[in-house]
XYZ file of C-alpha atoms in Angstrom:
628
model
C -10.755 9.186 -31.265
C -10.089 7.403 -28.130
C -7.395 4.810 -27.595
C -8.848 1.342 -26.529
C -9.656 1.869 -22.763
C -9.332 -1.865 -22.146
C -5.670 -2.151 -22.398
C -4.032 1.135 -21.792
C -3.040 0.142 -18.256
C -1.171 -2.974 -19.360
C 0.522 -0.950 -22.072
C 1.772 1.518 -19.639
C 2.699 -1.205 -17.215
C 5.108 -2.709 -19.617
C 6.477 0.645 -20.470
C 7.435 1.501 -16.789
C 10.985 1.978 -17.679
C 9.899 4.811 -19.826
C 7.602 5.130 -22.792
C 11.171 5.811 -23.952
C 12.206 2.406 -25.480
C 15.952 2.711 -24.540
C 15.243 2.115 -20.827
C 14.320 -1.517 -20.002
C 12.495 -2.550 -16.840
C 10.786 -5.498 -15.192
C 10.516 -8.794 -17.030
C 6.806 -9.610 -16.316
C 7.374 -13.199 -17.467
C 9.954 -13.844 -14.686
C 8.359 -12.089 -11.796
C 6.759 -14.213 -9.185
C 3.514 -12.614 -8.342
C 0.194 -13.441 -6.898
C -2.409 -15.410 -8.850
C -5.489 -13.250 -8.353
C -9.050 -14.175 -8.737
C -11.941 -12.030 -10.031
C -12.825 -10.596 -6.595
C -16.358 -10.128 -7.684
C -18.198 -8.138 -5.071
C -21.717 -6.757 -4.559
C -22.346 -3.775 -2.366
C -25.914 -2.471 -1.671
C -25.906 1.339 -2.580
C -29.560 1.768 -1.403
C -32.736 -0.255 -0.907
C -33.180 -0.683 -4.753
C -29.604 -0.651 -6.212
C -26.617 -2.900 -5.976
C -23.151 -2.103 -7.254
C -21.222 -5.041 -8.662
C -17.543 -4.840 -9.708
C -14.744 -7.357 -10.529
C -11.231 -7.616 -11.603
C -9.838 -7.252 -15.203
C -6.604 -9.267 -15.117
C -3.464 -9.081 -17.434
C -4.041 -12.719 -18.452
C -7.516 -11.910 -19.862
C -8.115 -11.780 -23.513
C -8.443 -8.229 -24.790
C -11.925 -8.701 -25.916
C -13.179 -10.461 -22.957
C -16.681 -9.568 -21.770
C -18.976 -10.476 -19.005
C -22.553 -11.312 -18.102
C -24.213 -10.947 -14.638
C -27.090 -13.223 -13.386
C -29.116 -12.515 -10.360
C -30.827 -15.421 -8.893
C -30.346 -17.356 -12.173
C -31.496 -14.598 -14.446
C -29.233 -12.434 -16.659
C -29.619 -8.791 -15.696
C -27.394 -7.029 -18.357
C -28.797 -6.418 -21.981
C -25.460 -6.836 -23.902
C -22.062 -8.366 -22.697
C -20.142 -6.124 -20.496
C -16.846 -5.332 -22.146
C -16.177 -1.566 -21.536
C -15.958 -1.501 -17.629
C -15.845 -4.061 -14.924
C -18.531 -2.296 -12.860
C -22.331 -2.626 -13.140
C -25.208 -1.091 -11.251
C -28.150 -3.516 -10.654
C -30.864 -0.736 -10.618
C -33.615 -3.138 -9.898
C -32.304 -5.167 -7.189
C -35.150 -6.668 -4.992
C -34.970 -7.010 -1.283
C -33.948 -10.201 0.482
C -30.823 -12.404 -0.150
C -29.462 -12.106 -3.656
C -27.225 -14.690 -5.521
C -25.062 -13.164 -8.113
C -23.060 -14.946 -10.660
C -20.389 -13.345 -13.006
C -19.994 -15.254 -16.158
C -17.507 -14.865 -19.025
C -19.710 -14.098 -22.226
C -19.209 -16.292 -25.170
C -17.462 -13.576 -27.242
C -14.591 -13.440 -24.794
C -13.892 -17.105 -24.178
C -11.244 -17.547 -27.084
C -11.129 -21.256 -26.386
C -10.991 -21.054 -22.472
C -13.533 -21.949 -20.020
C -14.044 -20.072 -16.698
C -16.317 -21.135 -13.927
C -18.825 -18.444 -12.935
C -17.754 -16.338 -10.036
C -20.434 -16.218 -7.380
C -21.444 -13.708 -4.626
C -24.050 -14.122 -2.050
C -25.476 -10.663 -0.829
C -27.240 -11.271 2.332
C -30.591 -9.725 3.173
C -29.103 -7.769 6.166
C -26.092 -6.463 4.196
C -25.255 -2.844 5.126
C -25.508 -0.086 2.732
C -22.299 1.261 0.990
C -19.800 -1.156 2.566
C -18.653 -4.742 3.277
C -18.543 -5.244 7.106
C -16.021 -7.274 8.965
C -16.761 -7.930 12.624
C -13.636 -7.649 14.778
C -12.432 -9.579 17.919
C -11.209 -6.863 20.198
C -8.393 -8.032 22.436
C -8.948 -7.511 26.064
C -7.614 -4.598 27.742
C -5.030 -4.604 30.651
C -3.134 -2.742 33.305
C 0.532 -1.839 33.059
C 3.218 -2.339 35.825
C 2.624 1.411 36.528
C -1.098 0.791 37.168
C -2.340 2.415 34.036
C -5.265 0.858 32.387
C -5.524 0.439 28.501
C -7.811 -0.675 25.864
C -7.459 -1.589 22.149
C -7.916 0.276 18.888
C -7.733 -1.244 15.217
C -4.793 0.276 13.567
C -3.000 -0.199 10.272
C -3.598 -3.182 8.018
C -2.102 -4.869 5.016
C -3.569 -7.499 2.705
C -2.318 -10.968 1.273
C -3.713 -14.036 -0.046
C -2.806 -16.301 2.873
C -4.763 -19.402 1.585
C -4.172 -19.316 -2.053
C -7.797 -18.829 -3.178
C -6.901 -15.709 -5.320
C -8.622 -13.310 -2.818
C -7.045 -11.109 -0.182
C -7.362 -11.575 3.438
C -6.720 -8.586 5.824
C -3.780 -8.599 8.298
C -4.645 -6.060 11.159
C -2.565 -4.683 13.694
C -4.129 -3.830 17.223
C -2.499 -1.013 19.147
C -3.045 -0.330 22.794
C -4.468 2.977 23.781
C -1.166 3.676 25.610
C 1.059 3.254 22.519
C 4.007 5.597 22.506
C 6.199 7.284 20.016
C 9.907 6.569 20.554
C 10.509 10.019 21.915
C 8.287 9.277 25.014
C 8.801 7.027 28.006
C 6.081 4.737 29.371
C 4.884 1.103 29.441
C 2.581 0.012 26.599
C 0.158 -2.767 26.193
C 0.976 -5.750 23.800
C 0.751 -5.453 20.161
C -1.710 -7.990 18.365
C -1.790 -9.009 14.745
C -4.994 -10.602 13.519
C -5.827 -12.155 10.135
C -9.457 -11.827 8.858
C -11.043 -13.242 5.729
C -13.239 -10.724 3.733
C -16.280 -12.899 4.757
C -15.487 -11.845 8.374
C -13.999 -15.123 9.565
C -11.062 -14.551 12.141
C -8.340 -16.964 11.207
C -5.665 -16.457 13.814
C -4.028 -13.946 16.275
C -0.356 -13.303 16.913
C 0.517 -11.757 20.377
C 3.963 -10.027 20.176
C 4.214 -10.077 23.777
C 5.542 -7.676 26.494
C 9.037 -7.360 24.885
C 7.777 -5.515 21.807
C 6.820 -1.956 22.570
C 3.726 -0.436 20.877
C 4.069 2.605 18.675
C 4.285 3.641 14.930
C 7.984 3.106 14.637
C 8.465 -0.441 16.339
C 6.368 -3.019 14.497
C 6.564 -2.928 10.670
C 4.698 -6.121 9.320
C 5.434 -7.182 5.821
C 2.675 -9.426 4.166
C 3.709 -10.843 0.731
C 4.004 -14.225 -1.060
C 7.831 -14.371 -0.839
C 8.427 -17.999 -2.232
C 5.833 -18.107 -5.045
C 3.478 -20.799 -3.617
C 0.508 -18.432 -3.921
C 0.299 -18.081 -0.155
C 1.440 -14.889 1.614
C 3.690 -15.052 4.599
C 4.128 -12.354 7.470
C 7.487 -11.058 8.548
C 8.031 -8.896 11.572
C 10.355 -8.186 14.594
C 9.541 -10.402 17.631
C 10.838 -10.840 21.074
C 10.901 -13.177 24.197
C 7.274 -14.120 24.705
C 5.926 -13.578 21.419
C 3.082 -16.009 20.709
C 2.263 -17.286 17.384
C -1.021 -17.985 15.873
C -0.878 -21.681 16.915
C -0.012 -20.785 20.623
C 3.577 -21.575 20.442
C 5.895 -19.197 22.396
C 9.010 -17.622 20.859
C 12.058 -17.333 23.132
C 11.659 -17.183 26.865
C 8.039 -16.794 27.972
C 8.900 -15.474 31.316
C 11.414 -12.901 30.272
C 10.661 -9.222 30.723
C 13.176 -6.690 29.384
C 11.163 -3.474 30.092
C 12.983 -1.001 32.281
C 11.446 1.125 34.939
C 10.074 3.651 32.357
C 8.674 0.984 29.899
C 11.526 1.152 27.461
C 13.232 -2.054 26.045
C 16.999 -1.470 25.991
C 18.197 -4.940 26.541
C 17.404 -8.616 25.682
C 17.470 -10.618 22.546
C 15.626 -9.260 19.322
C 14.222 -11.615 16.645
C 12.999 -11.631 13.079
C 10.262 -14.167 12.524
C 8.487 -15.492 9.453
C 4.857 -16.542 10.059
C 2.782 -18.779 7.874
C -0.096 -16.738 6.527
C -2.771 -19.571 6.734
C -2.338 -20.205 10.435
C -0.062 -17.634 11.980
C 2.505 -20.377 12.882
C 6.054 -19.188 13.250
C 7.970 -20.982 10.545
C 11.375 -19.602 11.318
C 12.910 -17.140 13.825
C 16.415 -15.755 13.476
C 18.398 -12.847 15.328
C 17.164 -9.510 14.132
C 19.804 -7.792 11.928
C 21.137 -5.359 12.854
C 21.315 -5.860 16.565
C 20.948 -2.808 18.798
C 24.493 -3.025 20.083
C 25.761 0.247 21.525
C 22.702 2.521 21.982
C 24.734 5.619 21.780
C 26.145 4.684 18.289
C 22.590 5.266 16.982
C 22.415 8.750 18.462
C 21.178 8.549 22.041
C 20.960 6.210 25.113
C 17.149 5.582 25.424
C 16.412 3.879 22.147
C 14.750 6.894 20.528
C 17.146 6.600 17.662
C 18.093 2.776 17.657
C 14.321 1.649 17.676
C 13.336 3.416 14.580
C 12.464 0.497 12.266
C 11.326 0.353 8.595
C 10.745 -2.539 6.222
C 9.807 -3.243 2.654
C 9.308 -5.801 -0.005
C 11.696 -5.684 -3.074
C 12.278 -7.665 -6.167
C 16.103 -7.595 -5.850
C 16.950 -10.306 -8.370
C 14.213 -9.270 -10.720
C 12.330 -12.570 -10.049
C 11.448 -13.401 -6.393
C 10.492 -10.857 -3.733
C 12.882 -10.350 -0.684
C 11.944 -8.798 2.621
C 14.144 -5.926 3.726
C 14.199 -4.963 7.429
C 15.665 -1.551 8.497
C 16.958 0.206 11.486
C 17.814 3.819 11.999
C 17.617 6.911 9.814
C 18.278 9.865 11.869
C 21.993 8.761 12.289
C 23.257 5.175 11.431
C 21.254 3.526 8.852
C 21.086 -0.397 8.182
C 19.066 -2.189 5.800
C 19.106 -6.052 5.728
C 17.573 -8.086 2.839
C 16.291 -11.706 3.414
C 15.175 -14.439 1.124
C 12.461 -17.048 1.799
C 13.132 -19.983 -0.269
C 12.352 -23.596 0.123
C 11.381 -23.198 3.781
C 14.674 -21.281 4.718
C 15.097 -17.635 5.751
C 18.471 -16.519 4.532
C 20.453 -13.166 4.388
C 20.916 -11.723 1.030
C 22.943 -8.685 1.880
C 23.408 -5.860 4.610
C 23.882 -2.163 3.860
C 25.462 -0.296 6.815
C 26.211 3.456 6.771
C 28.938 2.681 9.275
C 30.868 0.896 6.586
C 33.769 2.642 4.895
C 32.493 4.363 1.667
C 28.833 4.620 2.978
C 29.300 7.682 5.230
C 27.061 9.851 3.033
C 24.034 7.655 3.701
C 24.025 8.161 7.412
C 20.933 10.356 8.540
C 19.206 10.343 5.202
C 16.109 8.197 5.976
C 12.567 8.952 6.189
C 9.659 7.863 8.338
C 8.741 5.697 5.344
C 10.423 4.162 2.245
C 9.578 3.598 -1.421
C 10.515 0.775 -3.676
C 10.874 0.504 -7.489
C 13.136 -0.230 -10.404
C 14.574 3.240 -10.660
C 17.536 2.487 -12.961
C 15.674 0.194 -15.331
C 17.780 -3.082 -14.731
C 14.797 -5.103 -14.022
C 15.506 -5.113 -10.261
C 14.181 -3.066 -7.409
C 15.906 -0.315 -5.605
C 15.075 0.986 -2.152
C 14.466 4.744 -1.989
C 15.302 5.353 1.585
C 14.279 9.143 2.008
C 17.061 11.328 0.709
C 19.194 8.342 -0.497
C 18.701 5.318 -2.557
C 20.240 1.691 -2.127
C 20.834 -0.315 -5.149
C 19.300 -3.942 -5.664
C 22.679 -5.379 -4.830
C 23.029 -3.689 -1.499
C 25.403 -0.989 -2.475
C 24.586 2.734 -2.315
C 23.243 4.148 -5.486
C 23.374 7.897 -4.416
C 22.731 10.287 -1.596
C 21.314 13.773 -1.939
C 22.578 14.790 1.470
C 19.126 16.586 2.275
C 18.472 14.377 5.316
C 15.474 13.052 7.086
C 11.827 13.727 6.214
C 8.199 12.634 7.073
C 6.719 12.056 3.624
C 7.916 10.871 0.229
C 6.297 10.047 -3.042
C 7.631 7.797 -5.922
C 5.991 7.381 -9.339
C 6.145 8.678 -12.897
C 5.013 12.302 -12.638
C 5.427 13.241 -16.318
C 3.216 11.492 -18.956
C 5.819 12.087 -21.668
C 8.376 10.085 -19.657
C 8.110 6.913 -17.768
C 11.167 7.775 -15.677
C 10.420 7.648 -11.769
C 10.813 10.718 -9.780
C 10.689 11.491 -6.130
C 8.858 14.283 -4.399
C 10.169 14.639 -0.785
C 10.153 16.972 2.078
C 12.834 17.583 4.715
C 13.079 18.455 8.417
C 16.546 20.385 8.427
C 15.076 23.927 8.164
C 17.111 24.201 4.968
C 16.136 21.961 2.066
C 12.404 22.385 2.289
C 10.672 20.261 -0.385
C 12.545 18.801 -3.461
C 11.622 17.000 -6.666
C 14.380 14.731 -7.990
C 15.144 11.967 -10.550
C 14.784 8.711 -8.830
C 17.689 7.032 -10.686
C 20.404 9.816 -10.412
C 19.310 11.897 -7.469
C 19.446 15.002 -9.763
C 17.219 17.814 -8.413
C 14.667 18.875 -10.852
C 13.301 21.714 -8.770
C 13.366 22.634 -5.141
C 11.381 24.978 -2.784
C 13.887 25.714 0.086
C 12.544 26.657 3.493
C 13.628 27.531 6.882
C 11.125 25.309 8.696
C 10.641 21.537 9.435
C 8.528 20.555 6.490
C 6.453 17.728 7.909
C 4.007 16.988 5.096
C 4.158 16.558 1.267
C 1.610 15.186 -1.218
C 1.778 14.219 -4.908
C -1.264 13.211 -7.122
C -2.941 14.181 -10.373
C -5.714 16.213 -9.037
C -5.969 18.921 -11.632
C -6.990 17.595 -15.175
C -6.124 21.119 -16.600
C -2.497 20.774 -15.676
C -0.080 18.268 -17.406
C 1.201 15.508 -15.203
C 0.949 15.078 -11.474
C 0.696 17.983 -9.029
C 2.720 18.207 -5.942
C 2.461 20.385 -2.777
C 3.821 20.569 0.911
C 3.291 22.608 3.818
C 5.994 24.867 2.782
C 5.763 24.661 -1.110
C 4.155 27.987 -1.483
C 1.091 26.346 -2.990
C 0.462 23.531 -5.511
C 3.174 23.049 -8.237
C 3.222 21.308 -11.549
C 6.078 19.036 -12.828
C 8.189 22.070 -13.799
C 7.930 23.588 -10.353
C 5.472 26.330 -11.565
C 2.775 27.322 -9.245
C -0.751 26.574 -10.462
C -2.434 27.491 -7.199
C -0.663 29.705 -4.632
C -2.670 28.216 -1.923
C -3.122 24.790 -0.235
C -6.018 25.864 1.908
C -8.658 23.334 1.939
C -6.526 20.705 -0.002
C -5.565 17.626 2.093
C -1.984 16.674 2.342
C -2.132 13.238 3.972
C -3.477 10.498 1.489
C -5.121 9.934 -1.844
C -7.269 7.402 -3.656
C -8.683 6.693 -7.010
C -12.496 6.694 -6.164
C -14.821 8.221 -8.818
C -14.903 7.353 -12.348
C -12.506 9.686 -14.210
C -8.573 9.330 -14.311
C -7.813 12.115 -11.886
C -7.188 11.214 -8.252
C -9.182 11.969 -5.099
C -7.763 13.209 -1.815
C -8.210 11.135 1.388
C -7.975 12.771 4.853
C -9.135 10.389 7.701
C -12.693 9.457 6.959
C -13.222 11.971 4.159
C -12.640 11.743 0.385
C -12.504 15.156 -1.457
C -12.434 16.084 -5.106
C -10.246 18.958 -6.207
C -11.934 21.715 -8.020
C -9.665 23.663 -10.378
C -11.958 26.528 -10.669
C -12.171 27.246 -7.027
C -8.882 25.872 -6.091
C -10.422 24.022 -3.225
C -11.301 20.326 -2.576
C -15.034 19.443 -2.055
C -16.076 16.469 0.124
C -17.736 13.661 -1.819
C -17.531 11.031 0.777
C -17.468 10.852 4.614
C -18.133 8.237 7.234
C -19.586 9.803 10.547
C -19.445 6.383 12.411
C -15.818 5.713 11.609
C -12.510 6.987 13.075
C -9.224 7.893 11.510
C -5.999 6.343 12.505
C -2.556 7.772 13.719
C -3.631 11.164 14.974
C -2.649 14.079 12.813
C -1.392 11.480 10.138
C -5.125 11.124 9.547
C -4.922 7.577 7.902
C -7.443 5.090 7.078
C -6.798 1.505 8.194
C -5.827 0.789 4.431
C -6.403 2.223 1.061
C -5.725 -0.106 -1.931
C -7.147 -1.820 -4.917
C -8.177 -4.979 -3.019
C -11.408 -6.002 -4.570
C -13.361 -5.345 -7.647
C -12.281 -3.049 -10.432
C -9.267 -0.791 -10.797
C -10.503 1.851 -8.305
C -9.358 1.716 -4.761
C -11.193 0.683 -1.649
C -10.938 2.494 1.794
C -10.928 0.377 4.852
C -12.002 2.209 7.944
C -12.466 1.243 11.530
C -15.818 2.257 13.470
C -15.510 4.428 16.460
C -16.252 1.559 18.811
C -13.542 -0.725 17.098
C -16.152 -3.480 16.769
C -16.033 -3.442 13.053
C -13.965 -2.849 9.783
C -15.768 -1.273 6.994
C -14.513 -1.823 3.351
C -15.994 1.035 1.270
C -16.111 0.461 -2.409
C -16.652 3.119 -4.880
C -20.405 3.840 -6.031
C -19.378 5.753 -9.115
C -19.751 4.415 -12.625
C -16.802 4.601 -14.938
C -16.330 4.126 -18.651
C -12.732 2.840 -18.261
C -11.509 -0.674 -17.876
C -7.930 -1.208 -16.458
C -6.085 -4.286 -15.137
C -5.990 -4.293 -11.312
C -3.302 -2.039 -10.046
C -2.044 -4.872 -7.876
C -0.447 -6.525 -11.025
C 2.041 -3.580 -11.018
C 5.012 -4.396 -8.625
C 5.655 -0.842 -7.605
C 1.988 -0.423 -6.662
C 1.650 -3.819 -5.030
C 4.726 -3.028 -2.874
C 3.345 0.288 -2.069
C 0.374 -1.343 -0.584
C 2.771 -3.683 1.400
C 4.664 -0.758 2.820
C 1.573 1.580 3.381
C 1.593 0.627 7.206
C 5.328 1.407 7.626
C 5.646 4.265 10.262
C 4.173 7.384 8.636
C 1.592 5.915 6.145
C 1.752 7.085 2.549
C -0.669 6.554 -0.320
C -0.248 3.952 -2.937
C 1.500 4.898 -6.258
C 2.213 3.032 -9.466
C 5.425 2.725 -11.271
C 4.068 4.498 -14.348
C 2.210 7.515 -15.086
C -1.471 7.122 -14.580
C -3.800 10.332 -14.641
C -5.995 12.493 -16.691
C -3.266 13.080 -19.418
C -3.905 9.668 -20.716
C -6.990 11.206 -22.345
C -4.762 13.580 -24.274
C -2.040 11.057 -25.135
C -4.426 8.309 -26.571
C -2.967 7.308 -29.891
C 0.177 9.273 -29.456
C 2.305 7.095 -27.142
C 5.943 6.374 -28.108
C 6.566 2.765 -28.890
C 3.700 0.556 -30.061
C 0.284 -0.333 -29.023
C -0.136 -4.093 -28.916
C -3.110 -5.335 -30.777
C -3.828 -8.691 -29.147
C -3.261 -10.847 -26.087
C -0.251 -12.650 -27.614
C 1.834 -9.475 -27.767
C 1.863 -9.188 -24.084
C 4.854 -10.477 -21.925
């Protein structure tokens, strides 16, 4: 007998510290989070069918159900209470006006205005289109011409209407890795509404170099006013969304090979609605002596990361980071009552922190790993506690990929699957709170890729693999497939209607077949282009509209459009939007950081929920009032 599908997700959400009652976690009554709308969307699948889906929120009554009206006429026979996805299989041609109404049986004394969506007659098949305003190209001081490509994106509700806007980074075609010399064009940050309206543009200017490791832009509502802010490193000549210039507009700190080794560095918080710079402070930490970071050409000193974290268990803070090959510094800031203030600074150069030097990744993860209701920053092979002190360091050094979630369905403890470049430690699976290694596949090569997802419903828990793991392994470290041939190792998404996860590689989504041990392509966009070379990422993959499945945002090859692809697959499950889980929401905010990593929630989610229904430890709450 199935456990009620309509509230499994939130039950797991409040059990993040473990389905084991002894480990507490977030107090969801205190967390300052976004106030999300229904995000009701309609996407035409073919000439005669339209897919409609919408959010199920944690504030909804458990028995809430919905009706859908097309051009004023109800099109569902019975109230929709099992899933927040519906196929209109008799959709006529032309412009269609859809309304989502709460059915009478789910009102429980509340009244909700219908959510409306206008599907235009010329709407494309299979996706929501956002036309882009491509920045003009230019010529470097060395005479090199460059153009622009849409790169990574984030989302945030900048205007407080309960729906997300897209914050998009534009990279010039001559962007460089820190290891390479050369001038680059300016980096631009745009804001677009899902309707396609272009709200503003920030020009970071000539004194911010373009490349994956330089501009980490955080988009989040930091002060609880239901409007997201944007925080990032700026320099002399940065121009905000209103045209105001930060610092000296005439300054040019680039040297003869295009590197920026001198000059002031700033941290700026921008208003999400307008792109206006609200406050600019000195960037912490300052670059200081370049050699102290590992070299004299800023290959080491200009390695930046960033994150959002609930460090006090209530408000989100922004954490800006510098360095991970040698010296490592994390600086936490709060945005409260219109002021950006420092909360703490962690520096591996400080006495007692020596073990934390050289342990960072090209990415980072955030979650409450010790069950105290506050977030820790999992910084590669080490973890920093919410109070700015070191929690532990494994000493396994730098890596390119890392995954943080609950891998084991019988325990809500968070674990970390990580890979390492030191040609010694290979791939490791550890407890996120203590750093205890649960299993390890050592290797004598630079392990540059690792992946974790529940792709095999015949195996308990999440599966994990790397380029040197010897195949796909289960949560005990046992091989379940000795080969990873044909199995992507870059990204993942929840796309079809079951509880397993699909694999995302560039513009393709694949489904793993346990019988063949291979992944079979179930979606591809021939007109779209992947981002970041061999990293093979979309612009963004996250649960940004509609039901609990994830959308994939891709750029067209000509960079004139973004396409938001929403799943066409029906599902029999109804879960609250993943965006209400802080670990997942922050994983969306940090997806654009350096080497992009897939989203992951702070609880177990996968095919084993089927097996566990009715057998959770703890209690199943029976009505809305039992929720925090």
